[in-house]
PDB file of C-alpha atoms in Angstrom:
ATOM      1  CA  UNK M  30      13.641  16.327  12.909  1.00 82.00           C
ATOM      2  CA  UNK M  31      12.586  12.649  12.534  1.00 92.00           C
ATOM      3  CA  UNK M  32      11.760  12.981   8.763  1.00 92.00           C
ATOM      4  CA  UNK M  33      14.479  12.289   6.095  1.00 94.00           C
ATOM      5  CA  UNK M  34      14.866  12.118   2.375  1.00 92.00           C
ATOM      6  CA  UNK M  35      15.840   8.692   0.781  1.00 92.00           C
ATOM      7  CA  UNK M  36      17.506   8.606  -2.597  1.00 89.00           C
ATOM      8  CA  UNK M  37      18.451   5.619  -4.415  1.00 90.00           C
ATOM      9  CA  UNK M  38      20.437   4.418  -7.423  1.00 89.00           C
ATOM     10  CA  UNK M  39      19.028   1.519  -9.489  1.00 85.00           C
ATOM     11  CA  UNK M  40      20.832  -0.442 -12.247  1.00 79.00           C
ATOM     12  CA  UNK M  41      18.725  -2.079 -14.893  1.00 79.00           C
ATOM     13  CA  UNK M  42      20.211  -4.634 -17.279  1.00 79.00           C
ATOM     14  CA  UNK M  43      18.753  -4.854 -20.834  1.00 78.00           C
ATOM     15  CA  UNK M  44      19.608  -6.422 -24.180  1.00 80.00           C
ATOM     16  CA  UNK M  45      19.914  -4.709 -27.478  1.00 82.00           C
ATOM     17  CA  UNK M  46      20.956  -6.544 -30.532  1.00 84.00           C
ATOM     18  CA  UNK M  47      22.546  -9.366 -28.488  1.00 82.00           C
ATOM     19  CA  UNK M  48      24.446  -6.870 -26.365  1.00 83.00           C
ATOM     20  CA  UNK M  49      24.066  -6.578 -22.620  1.00 83.00           C
ATOM     21  CA  UNK M  50      23.773  -2.973 -21.506  1.00 83.00           C
ATOM     22  CA  UNK M  51      23.223  -1.462 -17.861  1.00 77.00           C
ATOM     23  CA  UNK M  52      21.164   1.646 -17.321  1.00 78.00           C
ATOM     24  CA  UNK M  53      21.270   3.589 -14.140  1.00 80.00           C
ATOM     25  CA  UNK M  54      18.353   5.462 -12.674  1.00 80.00           C
ATOM     26  CA  UNK M  55      17.521   7.210  -9.524  1.00 82.00           C
ATOM     27  CA  UNK M  56      14.651   7.349  -7.115  1.00 82.00           C
ATOM     28  CA  UNK M  57      13.472   9.351  -4.263  1.00 84.00           C
ATOM     29  CA  UNK M  58      11.213   9.192  -1.371  1.00 89.00           C
ATOM     30  CA  UNK M  59      10.846   9.783   2.471  1.00 93.00           C
ATOM     31  CA  UNK M  60      11.711   7.943   5.654  1.00 95.00           C
ATOM     32  CA  UNK M  61      10.996   8.324   9.234  1.00 96.00           C
ATOM     33  CA  UNK M  62      13.445   7.747  12.220  1.00 96.00           C
ATOM     34  CA  UNK M  63      11.926   5.176  14.325  1.00 96.00           C
ATOM     35  CA  UNK M  64      14.781   4.061  16.730  1.00 95.00           C
ATOM     36  CA  UNK M  65      18.440   3.802  17.412  1.00 95.00           C
ATOM     37  CA  UNK M  66      21.060   1.771  19.189  1.00 94.00           C
ATOM     38  CA  UNK M  67      24.497   3.226  20.349  1.00 93.00           C
ATOM     39  CA  UNK M  68      25.880   2.536  16.915  1.00 95.00           C
ATOM     40  CA  UNK M  69      23.019   2.579  14.389  1.00 96.00           C
ATOM     41  CA  UNK M  70      20.092   4.741  13.306  1.00 97.00           C
ATOM     42  CA  UNK M  71      16.839   2.861  12.229  1.00 97.00           C
ATOM     43  CA  UNK M  72      14.700   4.443   9.492  1.00 97.00           C
ATOM     44  CA  UNK M  73      11.409   3.140   8.193  1.00 96.00           C
ATOM     45  CA  UNK M  74      10.245   3.822   4.532  1.00 95.00           C
ATOM     46  CA  UNK M  75       8.179   2.169   1.892  1.00 92.00           C
ATOM     47  CA  UNK M  76       9.685  -1.132   0.287  1.00 92.00           C
ATOM     48  CA  UNK M  77       9.067   0.246  -3.215  1.00 89.00           C
ATOM     49  CA  UNK M  78      11.241   3.398  -2.277  1.00 89.00           C
ATOM     50  CA  UNK M  79      14.337   1.205  -1.784  1.00 92.00           C
ATOM     51  CA  UNK M  80      13.432  -2.039  -3.910  1.00 90.00           C
ATOM     52  CA  UNK M  81      16.388  -2.966  -6.266  1.00 88.00           C
ATOM     53  CA  UNK M  82      18.518  -0.198  -5.006  1.00 91.00           C
ATOM     54  CA  UNK M  83      22.324  -0.810  -5.223  1.00 91.00           C
ATOM     55  CA  UNK M  84      22.867   2.471  -3.353  1.00 94.00           C
ATOM     56  CA  UNK M  85      20.750   4.227  -0.743  1.00 96.00           C
ATOM     57  CA  UNK M  86      21.510   7.738   0.555  1.00 95.00           C
ATOM     58  CA  UNK M  87      19.623   9.236   3.440  1.00 95.00           C
ATOM     59  CA  UNK M  88      19.553  13.083   3.615  1.00 93.00           C
ATOM     60  CA  UNK M  89      18.977  14.900   6.964  1.00 92.00           C
ATOM     61  CA  UNK M  90      17.318  18.254   7.447  1.00 87.00           C
ATOM     62  CA  UNK M  91      20.832  19.966   7.770  1.00 87.00           C
ATOM     63  CA  UNK M  92      21.668  19.005   4.157  1.00 87.00           C
ATOM     64  CA  UNK M  93      23.926  16.034   5.205  1.00 92.00           C
ATOM     65  CA  UNK M  94      23.753  12.715   2.948  1.00 93.00           C
ATOM     66  CA  UNK M  95      24.809   9.579   4.505  1.00 96.00           C
ATOM     67  CA  UNK M  96      24.825   5.952   2.831  1.00 96.00           C
ATOM     68  CA  UNK M  97      22.476   3.595   4.421  1.00 97.00           C
ATOM     69  CA  UNK M  98      21.869  -0.295   4.098  1.00 96.00           C
ATOM     70  CA  UNK M  99      18.577  -2.219   3.925  1.00 95.00           C
ATOM     71  CA  UNK M 100      18.012  -4.074   7.295  1.00 94.00           C
ATOM     72  CA  UNK M 101      14.907  -5.886   6.160  1.00 94.00           C
ATOM     73  CA  UNK M 102      11.622  -5.494   4.394  1.00 95.00           C
ATOM     74  CA  UNK M 103       7.920  -6.917   3.863  1.00 93.00           C
ATOM     75  CA  UNK M 104       7.206  -6.510   0.242  1.00 90.00           C
ATOM     76  CA  UNK M 105       3.479  -7.183   0.529  1.00 87.00           C
ATOM     77  CA  UNK M 106       3.167  -4.507   3.323  1.00 88.00           C
ATOM     78  CA  UNK M 107       5.255  -2.227   1.475  1.00 90.00           C
ATOM     79  CA  UNK M 108       7.509  -1.590   4.478  1.00 94.00           C
ATOM     80  CA  UNK M 109      11.220  -1.494   4.676  1.00 95.00           C
ATOM     81  CA  UNK M 110      13.800  -0.489   7.418  1.00 97.00           C
ATOM     82  CA  UNK M 111      17.172   0.978   6.467  1.00 97.00           C
ATOM     83  CA  UNK M 112      20.009   1.567   8.685  1.00 97.00           C
ATOM     84  CA  UNK M 113      22.607   4.270   8.996  1.00 97.00           C
ATOM     85  CA  UNK M 114      25.801   4.127  11.038  1.00 96.00           C
ATOM     86  CA  UNK M 115      26.271   6.936  13.487  1.00 95.00           C
ATOM     87  CA  UNK M 116      30.073   6.718  12.764  1.00 95.00           C
ATOM     88  CA  UNK M 117      29.306   8.073   9.257  1.00 95.00           C
ATOM     89  CA  UNK M 118      27.281  10.921  10.563  1.00 95.00           C
ATOM     90  CA  UNK M 119      28.544  14.425  11.795  1.00 94.00           C
ATOM     91  CA  UNK M 120      28.038  15.133  15.516  1.00 93.00           C
ATOM     92  CA  UNK M 121      25.990  18.336  14.505  1.00 92.00           C
ATOM     93  CA  UNK M 122      23.592  16.035  12.395  1.00 93.00           C
ATOM     94  CA  UNK M 123      23.335  13.514  15.240  1.00 93.00           C
ATOM     95  CA  UNK M 124      22.458  16.246  17.720  1.00 92.00           C
ATOM     96  CA  UNK M 125      19.679  17.574  15.403  1.00 91.00           C
ATOM     97  CA  UNK M 126      17.723  14.430  14.760  1.00 93.00           C
ATOM     98  CA  UNK M 127      14.797  13.055  16.838  1.00 94.00           C
ATOM     99  CA  UNK M 128      13.004   9.743  16.962  1.00 96.00           C
ATOM    100  CA  UNK M 129       9.335   9.708  15.942  1.00 96.00           C
ATOM    101  CA  UNK M 130       6.818   9.555  18.702  1.00 96.00           C
ATOM    102  CA  UNK M 131       4.682   6.340  17.995  1.00 96.00           C
ATOM    103  CA  UNK M 132       0.963   6.873  18.279  1.00 95.00           C
ATOM    104  CA  UNK M 133      -1.958   4.416  18.202  1.00 96.00           C
ATOM    105  CA  UNK M 134      -3.557   3.912  14.901  1.00 94.00           C
ATOM    106  CA  UNK M 135      -6.044   1.451  16.389  1.00 94.00           C
ATOM    107  CA  UNK M 136      -7.585   4.417  18.139  1.00 94.00           C
ATOM    108  CA  UNK M 137      -7.965   6.509  15.098  1.00 95.00           C
ATOM    109  CA  UNK M 138     -11.481   7.659  14.329  1.00 95.00           C
ATOM    110  CA  UNK M 139     -12.839   9.034  10.918  1.00 96.00           C
ATOM    111  CA  UNK M 140     -12.955  12.722  10.812  1.00 95.00           C
ATOM    112  CA  UNK M 141      -9.854  13.299  12.834  1.00 96.00           C
ATOM    113  CA  UNK M 142      -7.321  15.787  11.492  1.00 96.00           C
ATOM    114  CA  UNK M 143      -4.191  14.369  10.114  1.00 95.00           C
ATOM    115  CA  UNK M 144      -0.839  15.850   8.869  1.00 94.00           C
ATOM    116  CA  UNK M 145       1.343  14.265   6.033  1.00 93.00           C
ATOM    117  CA  UNK M 146       5.007  15.230   6.258  1.00 92.00           C
ATOM    118  CA  UNK M 147       7.529  14.188   3.682  1.00 89.00           C
ATOM    119  CA  UNK M 148      11.072  15.187   2.696  1.00 81.00           C
ATOM    120  CA  UNK M 149      11.291  14.935  -1.026  1.00 67.00           C
ATOM    121  CA  UNK M 150      14.794  15.391  -2.525  1.00 64.00           C
ATOM    122  CA  UNK M 151      15.349  18.783  -4.155  1.00 58.00           C
ATOM    123  CA  UNK M 152      12.213  20.290  -2.512  1.00 70.00           C
ATOM    124  CA  UNK M 153      12.997  19.933   1.128  1.00 74.00           C
ATOM    125  CA  UNK M 154      10.353  19.058   3.908  1.00 81.00           C
ATOM    126  CA  UNK M 155       6.684  19.486   2.926  1.00 85.00           C
ATOM    127  CA  UNK M 156       3.718  19.355   5.107  1.00 89.00           C
ATOM    128  CA  UNK M 157       0.088  18.749   3.933  1.00 89.00           C
ATOM    129  CA  UNK M 158      -2.873  18.525   6.211  1.00 92.00           C
ATOM    130  CA  UNK M 159      -6.413  17.068   5.997  1.00 94.00           C
ATOM    131  CA  UNK M 160      -8.660  14.487   7.688  1.00 95.00           C
ATOM    132  CA  UNK M 161      -8.720  10.617   8.259  1.00 95.00           C
ATOM    133  CA  UNK M 162     -11.269  10.089   5.548  1.00 94.00           C
ATOM    134  CA  UNK M 163     -11.692   6.364   6.030  1.00 92.00           C
ATOM    135  CA  UNK M 164     -10.202   3.297   8.012  1.00 95.00           C
ATOM    136  CA  UNK M 165      -9.255  -0.198   6.865  1.00 92.00           C
ATOM    137  CA  UNK M 166      -9.393   0.553   3.233  1.00 89.00           C
ATOM    138  CA  UNK M 167      -8.215  -2.064   0.638  1.00 86.00           C
ATOM    139  CA  UNK M 168      -6.933  -0.680  -2.829  1.00 82.00           C
ATOM    140  CA  UNK M 169      -5.739  -2.551  -5.848  1.00 77.00           C
ATOM    141  CA  UNK M 170      -2.370  -1.476  -7.271  1.00 70.00           C
ATOM    142  CA  UNK M 171      -0.118  -3.037  -9.988  1.00 69.00           C
ATOM    143  CA  UNK M 172       1.578  -5.137  -7.384  1.00 68.00           C
ATOM    144  CA  UNK M 173      -1.657  -6.456  -5.914  1.00 71.00           C
ATOM    145  CA  UNK M 174      -4.099  -5.495  -3.228  1.00 77.00           C
ATOM    146  CA  UNK M 175      -3.153  -3.512  -0.153  1.00 80.00           C
ATOM    147  CA  UNK M 176      -5.344  -3.828   2.842  1.00 84.00           C
ATOM    148  CA  UNK M 177      -6.090  -2.248   6.075  1.00 89.00           C
ATOM    149  CA  UNK M 178      -5.038   1.210   5.050  1.00 92.00           C
ATOM    150  CA  UNK M 179      -5.877   4.662   6.311  1.00 94.00           C
ATOM    151  CA  UNK M 180      -7.366   6.820   3.755  1.00 93.00           C
ATOM    152  CA  UNK M 181      -6.715  10.500   4.102  1.00 93.00           C
ATOM    153  CA  UNK M 182      -7.343  13.683   1.900  1.00 91.00           C
ATOM    154  CA  UNK M 183      -3.948  15.062   3.046  1.00 90.00           C
ATOM    155  CA  UNK M 184      -1.897  15.362  -0.360  1.00 85.00           C
ATOM    156  CA  UNK M 185       0.541  12.389  -0.553  1.00 83.00           C
ATOM    157  CA  UNK M 186       2.839  12.693  -3.512  1.00 77.00           C
ATOM    158  CA  UNK M 187       5.531  10.242  -4.962  1.00 74.00           C
ATOM    159  CA  UNK M 188       8.418  12.224  -3.110  1.00 75.00           C
ATOM    160  CA  UNK M 189       6.712  11.869   0.386  1.00 78.00           C
ATOM    161  CA  UNK M 190       6.056   8.310  -0.115  1.00 85.00           C
ATOM    162  CA  UNK M 191       7.589   6.675   3.079  1.00 91.00           C
ATOM    163  CA  UNK M 192       6.965   9.778   5.102  1.00 93.00           C
ATOM    164  CA  UNK M 193       4.993  10.265   8.171  1.00 95.00           C
ATOM    165  CA  UNK M 194       1.175  10.721   8.823  1.00 95.00           C
ATOM    166  CA  UNK M 195       0.707  12.302  12.122  1.00 96.00           C
ATOM    167  CA  UNK M 196      -2.167  12.973  14.574  1.00 96.00           C
ATOM    168  CA  UNK M 197      -2.712  16.409  16.296  1.00 95.00           C
ATOM    169  CA  UNK M 198      -0.338  15.377  19.072  1.00 95.00           C
ATOM    170  CA  UNK M 199       2.492  15.035  16.526  1.00 93.00           C
ATOM    171  CA  UNK M 200       2.539  11.126  17.106  1.00 96.00           C
ATOM    172  CA  UNK M 201       3.280   8.852  14.086  1.00 96.00           C
ATOM    173  CA  UNK M 202       0.039   6.945  13.179  1.00 97.00           C
ATOM    174  CA  UNK M 203       0.889   5.846   9.534  1.00 96.00           C
ATOM    175  CA  UNK M 204       3.399   5.628   6.978  1.00 95.00           C
ATOM    176  CA  UNK M 205       2.273   7.223   3.701  1.00 93.00           C
ATOM    177  CA  UNK M 206       2.372   4.837   0.810  1.00 87.00           C
ATOM    178  CA  UNK M 207       0.542   4.967  -2.486  1.00 66.00           C
ATOM    179  CA  UNK M 208      -1.739   7.588  -3.906  1.00 59.00           C
ATOM    180  CA  UNK M 209      -4.716   6.757  -5.799  1.00 57.00           C
ATOM    181  CA  UNK M 210      -3.849   7.895  -9.500  1.00 54.00           C
ATOM    182  CA  UNK M 211      -6.961   7.312 -11.224  1.00 54.00           C
ATOM    183  CA  UNK M 212      -8.023  10.120 -13.570  1.00 55.00           C
ATOM    184  CA  UNK M 213     -10.110  12.694 -11.904  1.00 61.00           C
ATOM    185  CA  UNK M 214      -9.439  11.383  -8.369  1.00 64.00           C
ATOM    186  CA  UNK M 215      -8.169  13.878  -5.890  1.00 70.00           C
ATOM    187  CA  UNK M 216      -7.781  13.918  -2.174  1.00 72.00           C
ATOM    188  CA  UNK M 217      -7.249  10.088  -1.738  1.00 84.00           C
ATOM    189  CA  UNK M 218      -3.956   9.363  -0.142  1.00 88.00           C
ATOM    190  CA  UNK M 219      -3.207   6.275   1.704  1.00 91.00           C
ATOM    191  CA  UNK M 220      -1.030   5.301   4.727  1.00 93.00           C
ATOM    192  CA  UNK M 221      -0.057   2.041   6.352  1.00 94.00           C
ATOM    193  CA  UNK M 222      -1.296   2.108  10.037  1.00 95.00           C
ATOM    194  CA  UNK M 223       1.650   2.394  12.411  1.00 96.00           C
ATOM    195  CA  UNK M 224       0.095  -0.542  14.479  1.00 95.00           C
ATOM    196  CA  UNK M 225       0.601  -2.722  11.437  1.00 93.00           C
ATOM    197  CA  UNK M 226       4.120  -1.269  10.479  1.00 93.00           C
ATOM    198  CA  UNK M 227       5.946  -1.403  13.882  1.00 92.00           C
ATOM    199  CA  UNK M 228       5.893  -5.169  14.530  1.00 91.00           C
ATOM    200  CA  UNK M 229       7.377  -5.518  10.924  1.00 88.00           C
TER     201      UNK M 229
END
């Protein structure tokens, strides 16, 4: 499988009565295997999934967990790439993975079927399906505006943020990102088009 889970440990410093304290919290999301060299596996995810992490762990479908490092990111586009060394992986895990087939998000049309796949920690891989509801959408989040997004009614939950949006050929057409969380809004998930993400 080309879909992985990503878990993080984040340390937050705060002051209380002039004393400094550290608090550790965990985060979870999904990632997509997008490439490899002889030594390294490259995994795309959302920047917000790994932002501020002091430790990143990638979970594969066979249950193996491997430590990863952040290679680079684009905060505005909410894209990050993390790397896993093959030397840290079991041979059986290496044999079981696959690299995502990249599709053409510029060729997408409204009304096409779409499938969202994530691997939220603790729940395993989940698949939701729907349609491409709209293209080139702009939405406002706490971090500012996100532009050029694919809108889909396939359910996108926090755990499968960073996961894959696929077309009916099984090709990667988007990286699932934020979910519209306005009260009473259902069926509005968003993905970063793969044609935007791959150059990053």
